[in-house]
Structures are given as C-alpha cells and as structure tokens.
Amino acid sequence: MSSAREIIVGIDLGTTNSLVAWVPAPKGSPDRKPVVLKSSDGSALVPSVVTVSGTSPVVGQVAKHRKVRDARTTAFSVKRLLGRSFSDLKTEAQSLPYELISDASGLVRIRLGDQVFSAIEISALILKELKKVAESQLEVPVRKAVITVPAYFNDSQRQATRTAGRLAGFEVLRILNEPTAAALAYGLGAKDRDGLIAVYDLGGGTFDLSILKLHEGIFEVLSTHGDTQLGGDDLDQALVAWATPDFIRFSAERWARPLLRNGAGQIEDPLARAELIEAAEKAKNQISGLKAGSDTVELLVKRDGLPSFSKKITGDEFNSLVRPVLERTRAACEAAMKDAGLSNSDLTEVILVGGPTRLPIVQKVAEEIFGRKPNTSMHPDEVVAEGAAIQADILAGGNPDLLLLDVVPLTLGMETYGGLVSPFIHRNSRIPTSVSENFTTFMDNQTGVDIHVLQGERDRAEDNRSLARFKLSGIEPKPAGFPRIEVTFLIDADGILQVSARDLQTGREQSIEVKPSFGLTDAEVEKMLLDSMDHAEADIATRRLVEAKNEAEPILRTAEAKIADAFRLLPQDEAKVIEGRMTDLKQAMAGQDPDQIREGLAALNRSTVRLAELLIKDALNQAREGRGKNGEHS
Amino acid sequence: MDYFEVLSVPKRFSQDLKALEKRFYELSRALHPDRFQASGDRELQKQALEKMSLLNQAYTTLKNPDLRRAYILSLQEGPSQASPSAKKSGIPMDLAEEWFEIQDLRMDDPAAAGPRIQAFTGTIRTQISECNDRLRRLEDQYDQGHESVLAEIRETLNRRTTLESLLKDVLQS
C-alpha cells in the first residue's frame, strides 16, 4: 500500500442498497471531492440482500436476483431489524418472505433455511462485500470506515451498526447521521450555500428530517426528527396490499391453487409474497417515468407453465394510494422545525435524499410541507455515501476547513420511582455532551445500585426503549445514604452512550457492568469476532479452491479439444502421457484440494509444451498453404 | 471554569448572540474530537471529548435567555437551587383573595363570573409584563456592575413564575 496515508472509506449501509466512497485527493490538494467506488459489474449500488441457499452466503446483485426463487433463504431490508426485539417486529414479520424468530433474550433472529443469523451478522456480510469492492478497486487493504445511520436511530440501533462494522473487519471511526452526511455533500466547497437547510431523507426503510445551519464550513445540526419504520418499502407494501385481493382471486381461478392470507392479511405463501413484493417494487420504479397521470404501470407476476398475473395502476391512482404513507412524514418535519425554532420562510433550501424521492408524489408532498420547491439536484442514491467519505476525509485530517456539529435525536433518561423516567439528556442536545448524577444507597451496607437507562420521549419507562441496565457494584459497606457515587453519562460524537462511575469519597473508579437490553455485550461481540475469524479461514480455503478450479477448467477444455491433434502430431506414448495427465486433473478437480488441482494443472501444462509448438507450426503451415492456393500476396 | 469563562464572554444577562455563536464556532474548530482523530493520541482525544462536551453545555446554556438567567443565579446560589422554575409556586398573596372569590362566584352564579374572570386575567397579564419590564431593568443594572440587584432579580423571577402558574390555572378553569 502507499505509505502516504491510510485510507478511510465512507459507507452508506442502506435498507435497499449500500455504497462505499472515498476522497482520492492526497492531503493538501484543494479538490476534496468524494468518489463512489464501483463493483466489478460497474455498479455503485450493492443491493443490501444476502442469500444463503448455497454453501456460503452470497451478497448483492446475485442475491437480489434470487430474492424470489430463494425467498425463504434470502434476507433483505434487514436494516429495519437492527437493534430491535422480536416483539417490536411482530407485524413486520408477517409481511416478510423470510422468517423472524426470537432468541433467548428476546432479540430478533433471521432464519434462512437451516441457518439462523442476527441482523448484525447479515449487515456485517453486506459491509464485508463493500470492503471487498473497495479493496479490489483501490488495491490496498481498507480497515477504517465511517458508516452512516438514519439520524433517528436510537442507541441500540447505532451500537448494532457499529458492531456489524467490527464484525466485517472495520475499525468504525464514526457513526454518522445520513441527512447530515447529505448536507456535507451538498455544502462541500460551495460557500454560497451558507444558510439554513432542511434535509428530507426518505430511504428504503427509514425517514429522517434534519435542519442544519451551514456557515463557512461549519455544518451545525439544529434539530432532527424522523421515523425509523417509514420508507420506500412501505410504498411497495401499499401496492402489495392493493393488489392482494385480485392476486388471490386470480390464483384460485387461473392457477387452481388458491393463495391464503395469514393473520395480518398478508399472503401466506412466502414465494407468492416475494413475487408480489418484487412486482410492486418494479412497478413503483417505473412511476417516475410516466408522462401523464393517466398512464399506467403494470404489476406482473410470472410463473413457469402458468398464466401471468397482471394488474395495472395509473400514476394518479398510485399517488392517491401512497399519499397517506407520505403524509406520515409531515409530523416529523413540523416537529424538527419547531425544535429548531424556525418557520418555513427562514429556510434557504430543502434538499431531497434517498431513492424514493425520485417519485413525483414525494417531491410534491415535500413541497406542500415546506411551501417551496425542493432541490433535487443531488444524486439521491449516492449523496449519503459521498457525505460519509467527506467525513472520513475530515477525520483523516484531509479537510480542516469543514466541521460537523451534530445532535442526539432522542431523550435519554433513567427510570425512577413508580416506573417514570427522569430525563438527563434532552433530544436535539449538541453532542458530544455529558451529564453527571450522584447516587447513594438506600439500605445499610448495600454494595450495589441498579440503574436503568432509557431512550425516548414518553413519560413512562415501559413506553421507551430500554437501552441498558447498569449495576454499580463493589460499593464499600456503609450506612444508608452515606456513599456518594458519581455516574457520568457521556454521549460521544457517534450519538452513543458511554457510562463511567466514580466513588466521590475515595476518588476510585467504580466498576460498572453494562447489559445492553437489545444488543450484544462486548464479550458476545468478541466471541463473534473470533468465530468469524475461524470462518474467515474457511472462507479463504473455499476461495482458493474456487480459484484453482476456475483456472484449470478452460485449460482442461482446450486440452480435450486438442487431444485428437496430439495423437496426430506427437509420438503415441507422448500423447498418452497428456491423456493420462488430463484424467489426473479431472480427478483432482472433483476433489476439494486446491493444491492438488494446481499440481495437476502444472503437470498437464508441462506435458503440452511440445504439442503447443507443433500446433502453432501446423496452423502456420495450413495458413501458408491456404494463401498459396488463393494466390494472394501481402 | 464557568460557562462564561469557557466561551470567554462577559458574565452578563444580555449577550450578543452573533458574537457568542462566532466564538462557539471558533472554539469548536479548535476543540472538536474530529480534529484529533488523525493524531492517534488517545489521551488527546479523550481531553477533546471532555472539552467539547463542556463547550456544548456552555453554549446551549448561554444562548437561551431563560437558561442563561437561571445559570447566573445558580452561580451565586450554588448548584443545589439551580432551577428556579422547579420551586414550588404558590398563589401571589395579593391576588389570592380575588381568585377565591371568583371561584366561589362561579359556583353560585356562573354567568356573572365570566366578566370577572376576564378582568382578572387582564390584571395577571399586566403584572407579568410589569415583572418582565422590571427584570429587564434590573438585569441592565447588573450588567453595568451592580451585582447587588441579584436578590431582587430572583424575587421578581419567583413572582413571575407564580403569576404564570396562576394564569394557567385561571385559563384552565
């Protein structure tokens, strides 16, 4: 690798697609533009889809193509499951073709065939794929990354994302908010863009609205709001719900295999469900191309040997169908504006981010909310990854002119008497920030204190997200109320909570045992890292085998095509040696040992050196004869 | 180091918000942990995190007039009584009698109570605005170096709090 610097990439880990970008300019160069890295198929978007129908997981475009065929062993939109419990996702579970189950601690798991994964592991596979894309493009190892998350992600979801990054082999330098990243890309190198901007970020599965002040390279987030369960997927689902009754009727009449509905009103059969979701997604993506509201797009489900199901929808019908979903963005926009203390006329620009904002109806709703035409000049798919790369550049010291000042999206509090919450860090507080609280004991000789930390805006503890339970232990036995323990809650620049405690009388650091409510403990992460290293060895072995086979295959095929020539041109025993080595190589390729294949290949190559020479001469002779016959001269 | 020292601005009720923001941005550029990521120095990063946390708290407090006022008062009193709004607010003595009469009248003759409630809310509103005028005047005096007015400021603030809570009660009734 170049000794000049270590590369830090920016990653947009999306619900539907993921991207990786970097800033190629060397330090000191004024042009700090980010570049999105493309995978070998030339595409910047890596679909956030993982399928495990074979021996090892497949990620991206190939997995996406198998979304329908291998519906039960292909996971998509997993970002919506990150950092959440099974009980959070009961409704979600019934609209997905793959199966969600609960693990012992209530955390959601994904069953794909006979294997079970956490959402973190699936996300790590996607991140690993991006790492591969970056490494094959840049031709150096890439170890450090900035990864984006929806601004409205809570602590558990941020932690889960960071853990996924670690599992993928990254040192995650920053968890960055997506709308903030978009603002960075928007404001990069353009001083005339100073002002107050709103970023309306509708992704595949999440919605964020952030208000920022841009001033001479400072990007100050004034407020942020959102909905982590609202995105383009919900538009697909609206289409699915709309087409379901006809699809069911069609299946009964024309396929003679009537589909059933499950408890949530969804189609029971996972394959049919996946087919209809895919048809809806395809139809939705064609909507932006319609010229008139009365023009139609088609939902089409094709099955081999069966009549195709088709249902048409006009642009106007689509707009009225999804409008109620999009209206759900309004409340978040208004809340963010209120928290920032601004009215619509204060804004200088409204920027749209995320694939679904290509839809005219989304642009229209945003315009209605803010009373101005939104700016659609940013590339809705790439801008977040670009922003992540800019932040990576800032962290690498490449761009000292820029600085991001962000906020925490949700209030943090502690459970107090009667199951109520006492807030200690309010939503939209600038981060990093810290708050210290003093604790004491209620009983004589008590040596531990339990603290329950929650995140959310509700008054009752049970209505908020439980983040963690902390146990202050090892307190010296003393009369009740005597010990003084100071607990410091620190929100770092990632928006993630760190807790430390100190005994004020002795000045000693107090031990704290952190039990994340919906995440993994450090010990669990370590174990998973070790496991993945074991797997990494297995992965490498698999790859070597595949590569050896790929290398041997065309040579063996050529040899097979030329063996008749060998018997024509060479002494018979020499031709027989070649024939023997071909058989050896074929046997090696049927086995699992890459070294044996390589040896077999080398042996075959050695035995065919003379044959190759003779073949060339033979070809030249034939060409000469041919030319002679035709009487042509060069 | 108090918040005014953190931002190197004078300890005053009245603040030039533009200058405060400018100072905050300057210090952020110098102190933010992002500036120290590339150094690889853990100790430096930890210090930056602490300094930036303090700067954020200082700026948030001094930017908002109510928080700023409460903070100045708490600096004098000590942190135990930091939040004046948290104090139990009773009914202002001079208005209590009228309020009780109105409540009785409403039971006996609701129609007659209407105009009196209206007049009463007018009185409270006038008094609140008098409190605000007085606060502004006193704060100006403090800003010009008369630190002794702090006690009066606190008193006026407490009165405004009780007036506001009474107004809320009256309007809700």
mmCIF file of C-alpha atoms in Angstrom, chain A residues 20-170:
data_model
loop_
_atom_site.group_PDB
_atom_site.id
_atom_site.type_symbol
_atom_site.label_atom_id
_atom_site.label_comp_id
_atom_site.label_asym_id
_atom_site.label_seq_id
_atom_site.Cartn_x
_atom_site.Cartn_y
_atom_site.Cartn_z
ATOM 1 C CA VAL A 20 -18.853 2.827 -0.478
ATOM 2 C CA ALA A 21 -16.999 6.032 -1.340
ATOM 3 C CA TRP A 22 -13.701 7.774 -0.633
ATOM 4 C CA VAL A 23 -11.851 11.017 -1.231
ATOM 5 C CA PRO A 24 -8.952 10.188 -3.563
ATOM 6 C CA ALA A 25 -7.105 13.511 -3.388
ATOM 7 C CA PRO A 26 -3.841 13.486 -1.430
ATOM 8 C CA LYS A 27 -3.582 15.655 1.669
ATOM 9 C CA GLY A 28 -3.087 19.305 0.819
ATOM 10 C CA SER A 29 -4.818 19.130 -2.527
ATOM 11 C CA PRO A 30 -7.694 21.631 -2.639
ATOM 12 C CA ASP A 31 -10.079 19.370 -4.566
ATOM 13 C CA ARG A 32 -11.667 17.175 -1.881
ATOM 14 C CA LYS A 33 -14.474 15.707 -3.980
ATOM 15 C CA PRO A 34 -15.606 12.214 -2.983
ATOM 16 C CA VAL A 35 -15.809 9.359 -5.467
ATOM 17 C CA VAL A 36 -18.192 6.433 -5.208
ATOM 18 C CA LEU A 37 -16.418 3.097 -5.743
ATOM 19 C CA LYS A 38 -17.935 0.695 -8.250
ATOM 20 C CA SER A 39 -18.045 -3.066 -8.017
ATOM 21 C CA SER A 40 -16.757 -5.301 -10.812
ATOM 22 C CA ASP A 41 -20.124 -5.198 -12.606
ATOM 23 C CA GLY A 42 -19.738 -1.434 -12.924
ATOM 24 C CA SER A 43 -22.496 -0.601 -10.498
ATOM 25 C CA ALA A 44 -22.084 1.637 -7.467
ATOM 26 C CA LEU A 45 -25.088 0.152 -5.698
ATOM 27 C CA VAL A 46 -24.632 -3.118 -3.843
ATOM 28 C CA PRO A 47 -28.125 -4.404 -3.083
ATOM 29 C CA SER A 48 -28.429 -4.989 0.689
ATOM 30 C CA VAL A 49 -29.516 -8.554 0.083
ATOM 31 C CA VAL A 50 -27.942 -11.754 1.396
ATOM 32 C CA THR A 51 -28.833 -15.249 0.290
ATOM 33 C CA VAL A 52 -27.548 -18.448 1.870
ATOM 34 C CA SER A 53 -29.053 -21.077 -0.389
ATOM 35 C CA GLY A 54 -25.588 -22.397 -1.294
ATOM 36 C CA THR A 55 -22.717 -23.342 0.987
ATOM 37 C CA SER A 56 -21.537 -19.803 1.643
ATOM 38 C CA PRO A 57 -23.574 -16.597 1.765
ATOM 39 C CA VAL A 58 -23.895 -14.520 -1.392
ATOM 40 C CA VAL A 59 -24.333 -10.749 -1.154
ATOM 41 C CA GLY A 60 -25.527 -8.059 -3.526
ATOM 42 C CA GLN A 61 -26.756 -8.227 -7.100
ATOM 43 C CA VAL A 62 -26.607 -12.021 -7.348
ATOM 44 C CA ALA A 63 -28.522 -12.391 -4.086
ATOM 45 C CA LYS A 64 -31.095 -9.856 -5.270
ATOM 46 C CA HIS A 65 -31.790 -11.948 -8.368
ATOM 47 C CA ARG A 66 -32.539 -14.881 -6.103
ATOM 48 C CA LYS A 67 -34.890 -12.895 -3.874
ATOM 49 C CA VAL A 68 -37.914 -14.590 -5.379
ATOM 50 C CA ARG A 69 -36.589 -18.017 -6.313
ATOM 51 C CA ASP A 70 -34.942 -18.457 -2.903
ATOM 52 C CA ALA A 71 -37.448 -16.355 -0.984
ATOM 53 C CA ARG A 72 -37.056 -18.311 2.259
ATOM 54 C CA THR A 73 -33.269 -18.213 2.311
ATOM 55 C CA THR A 74 -32.774 -14.627 1.165
ATOM 56 C CA ALA A 75 -32.721 -11.729 3.602
ATOM 57 C CA PHE A 76 -33.407 -8.128 2.519
ATOM 58 C CA SER A 77 -34.329 -4.860 4.283
ATOM 59 C CA VAL A 78 -32.516 -6.197 7.341
ATOM 60 C CA LYS A 79 -31.644 -2.662 8.421
ATOM 61 C CA ARG A 80 -35.197 -2.376 9.700
ATOM 62 C CA LEU A 81 -34.464 -5.189 12.146
ATOM 63 C CA LEU A 82 -31.178 -3.846 13.538
ATOM 64 C CA GLY A 83 -31.121 -3.306 17.284
ATOM 65 C CA ARG A 84 -34.738 -4.324 17.720
ATOM 66 C CA SER A 85 -36.516 -7.002 19.681
ATOM 67 C CA PHE A 86 -38.694 -9.740 18.274
ATOM 68 C CA SER A 87 -41.773 -8.302 19.940
ATOM 69 C CA ASP A 88 -41.126 -4.930 18.221
ATOM 70 C CA LEU A 89 -41.400 -6.669 14.889
ATOM 71 C CA LYS A 90 -44.461 -8.914 15.103
ATOM 72 C CA THR A 91 -46.298 -7.085 12.295
ATOM 73 C CA GLU A 92 -43.153 -6.720 10.207
ATOM 74 C CA ALA A 93 -42.575 -10.478 10.497
ATOM 75 C CA GLN A 94 -45.824 -11.257 8.719
ATOM 76 C CA SER A 95 -45.057 -9.197 5.638
ATOM 77 C CA LEU A 96 -41.568 -10.613 5.038
ATOM 78 C CA PRO A 97 -40.972 -13.764 2.991
ATOM 79 C CA TYR A 98 -38.181 -14.892 5.320
ATOM 80 C CA GLU A 99 -38.788 -16.000 8.863
ATOM 81 C CA LEU A 100 -38.125 -13.987 12.009
ATOM 82 C CA ILE A 101 -37.703 -15.783 15.302
ATOM 83 C CA SER A 102 -36.879 -14.755 18.831
ATOM 84 C CA ASP A 103 -33.696 -15.761 20.602
ATOM 85 C CA ALA A 104 -33.491 -16.490 24.331
ATOM 86 C CA SER A 105 -33.079 -12.802 25.234
ATOM 87 C CA GLY A 106 -35.951 -11.608 23.026
ATOM 88 C CA LEU A 107 -33.683 -10.283 20.294
ATOM 89 C CA VAL A 108 -34.842 -10.839 16.733
ATOM 90 C CA ARG A 109 -33.127 -13.526 14.641
ATOM 91 C CA ILE A 110 -33.476 -14.361 10.989
ATOM 92 C CA ARG A 111 -33.937 -17.957 9.918
ATOM 93 C CA LEU A 112 -32.658 -18.656 6.431
ATOM 94 C CA GLY A 113 -33.097 -22.333 5.613
ATOM 95 C CA ASP A 114 -31.455 -24.284 8.394
ATOM 96 C CA GLN A 115 -29.228 -21.384 9.481
ATOM 97 C CA VAL A 116 -30.038 -18.624 11.955
ATOM 98 C CA PHE A 117 -28.499 -15.141 11.785
ATOM 99 C CA SER A 118 -28.750 -11.951 13.759
ATOM 100 C CA ALA A 119 -29.484 -8.742 11.860
ATOM 101 C CA ILE A 120 -25.976 -7.652 12.880
ATOM 102 C CA GLU A 121 -24.401 -10.658 11.164
ATOM 103 C CA ILE A 122 -26.353 -10.096 7.944
ATOM 104 C CA SER A 123 -25.358 -6.424 7.996
ATOM 105 C CA ALA A 124 -21.741 -7.466 8.574
ATOM 106 C CA LEU A 125 -21.897 -9.635 5.434
ATOM 107 C CA ILE A 126 -23.085 -6.633 3.420
ATOM 108 C CA LEU A 127 -20.311 -4.480 4.891
ATOM 109 C CA LYS A 128 -17.764 -7.180 4.085
ATOM 110 C CA GLU A 129 -18.935 -7.119 0.478
ATOM 111 C CA LEU A 130 -18.405 -3.337 0.385
ATOM 112 C CA LYS A 131 -14.975 -3.829 1.911
ATOM 113 C CA LYS A 132 -14.208 -6.223 -0.938
ATOM 114 C CA VAL A 133 -15.480 -3.736 -3.520
ATOM 115 C CA ALA A 134 -13.265 -1.012 -2.050
ATOM 116 C CA GLU A 135 -10.213 -3.238 -1.736
ATOM 117 C CA SER A 136 -10.436 -4.566 -5.269
ATOM 118 C CA GLN A 137 -10.820 -1.031 -6.641
ATOM 119 C CA LEU A 138 -8.139 0.600 -4.508
ATOM 120 C CA GLU A 139 -5.864 -2.464 -4.476
ATOM 121 C CA VAL A 140 -4.948 -1.918 -0.827
ATOM 122 C CA PRO A 141 -6.420 -3.262 2.388
ATOM 123 C CA VAL A 142 -9.158 -0.998 3.776
ATOM 124 C CA ARG A 143 -9.559 -1.191 7.535
ATOM 125 C CA LYS A 144 -11.194 2.041 8.629
ATOM 126 C CA ALA A 145 -14.641 3.327 7.872
ATOM 127 C CA VAL A 146 -17.287 5.912 8.606
ATOM 128 C CA ILE A 147 -20.717 4.258 8.453
ATOM 129 C CA THR A 148 -23.971 6.167 8.167
ATOM 130 C CA VAL A 149 -27.214 5.517 10.037
ATOM 131 C CA PRO A 150 -30.611 7.203 9.990
ATOM 132 C CA ALA A 151 -30.460 10.265 12.234
ATOM 133 C CA TYR A 152 -33.410 8.930 14.188
ATOM 134 C CA PHE A 153 -31.688 5.634 15.032
ATOM 135 C CA ASN A 154 -31.587 5.089 18.769
ATOM 136 C CA ASP A 155 -28.585 3.970 20.786
ATOM 137 C CA SER A 156 -29.280 0.226 20.286
ATOM 138 C CA GLN A 157 -29.512 0.633 16.529
ATOM 139 C CA ARG A 158 -26.293 2.672 16.427
ATOM 140 C CA GLN A 159 -24.485 0.133 18.580
ATOM 141 C CA ALA A 160 -25.748 -2.667 16.344
ATOM 142 C CA THR A 161 -24.426 -0.871 13.263
ATOM 143 C CA ARG A 162 -21.050 -0.304 14.874
ATOM 144 C CA THR A 163 -20.865 -3.963 15.894
ATOM 145 C CA ALA A 164 -21.698 -5.039 12.336
ATOM 146 C CA GLY A 165 -18.806 -2.872 11.155
ATOM 147 C CA ARG A 166 -16.448 -4.514 13.612
ATOM 148 C CA LEU A 167 -17.589 -7.978 12.544
ATOM 149 C CA ALA A 168 -16.888 -7.045 8.940
ATOM 150 C CA GLY A 169 -13.315 -6.222 9.909
ATOM 151 C CA PHE A 170 -13.580 -2.438 10.078
#
